């Protein structure tokens, strides 16, 4: 899938996806300017917004985008829809829908917000503030059990080849945290070296496969307390909660 990465605000990413007919969807437009510029440059018409959750740094561009494209369809989870403002199409059932000639799944992944969604279509997963490269979102509305289930059970369905496009560029800091937990882990060390060199070049670190995530993200390894470096805790939710608490103050 052709995914254009749009840097927004301080360290947010929005993502532009298009079809053959020149229609486009944008994921998490935190501001309108970069989206409108990309659409104009490529001669595309915006038909859909996929909102992973209701926070302003992910939907702040909506009013201006609606003004340019009055028929814009905004898709979100019903639990977050009311906080987004304006007409929103709430995902129903198991979150399956079609857009841009593709089948999508809006996977409900509560934890960061109660209506957080990860949008999965083609070979891309747009994970908002739920799953970051080597990290996960803070627990603002949900609890550790919810987020642990979202990351390991719900997103566990996503195949290894799918590319991860999260809501923020947090990769280097997250991998430094992971390296502190797993100082001898060669996959973490190599991923950190790659991410540091890409960031130094001004290149986004997103779009890497889930297989790499499953090797290097401590929050996807909390089934094994030893791998988390937390031998004093039980694996699973307790390990996840301990990791999240450590990362909150890292
Ligand atoms: Zn957020």
Coordinates of N, CA, C and O and ligand atoms in Angstrom, one line a residue, residues 53-58 112-113 128-129 140 168, ligand 1:
X53 N -8.5 7.9 17.8 CA -9.0 8.3 19.1 C -9.3 9.8 19.1 O -9.0 10.5 18.2
X54 N -9.9 10.3 20.2 CA -10.5 11.6 20.2 C -9.5 12.7 20.6 O -9.8 13.9 20.6
X55 N -8.2 12.5 20.9 CA -7.3 13.5 21.4 C -7.0 14.6 20.3 O -6.9 14.2 19.1
X56 N -6.9 15.8 20.7 CA -6.8 16.9 19.8 C -5.6 16.8 18.9 O -5.7 17.3 17.7
X57 N -4.5 16.2 19.3 CA -3.3 16.1 18.4 C -3.5 15.1 17.3 O -2.6 14.9 16.5
X58 N -4.7 14.4 17.3 CA -5.0 13.5 16.3 C -6.2 13.9 15.4 O -6.4 13.4 14.3
X112 N -5.6 3.5 26.1 CA -5.2 5.0 26.0 C -6.5 5.8 26.1 O -6.5 6.8 26.9
X113 N -7.5 5.5 25.2 CA -8.9 6.0 25.5 C -9.8 4.8 25.4 O -9.3 3.7 24.9
X128 N -2.4 4.6 16.0 CA -2.6 5.7 16.9 C -1.7 5.8 18.1 O -0.5 5.6 18.0
X129 N -2.3 6.0 19.3 CA -1.5 6.1 20.5 C -1.6 4.8 21.3 O -1.4 4.8 22.5
X140 N -4.7 6.6 29.9 CA -5.5 7.7 30.3 C -6.9 7.4 30.7 O -7.4 7.9 31.7
X168 N 2.9 8.7 16.9 CA 4.0 9.6 17.3 C 5.4 9.0 16.9 O 5.6 7.8 16.9
Ligands
LIG1 ZN1 -3.6 10.3 22.4

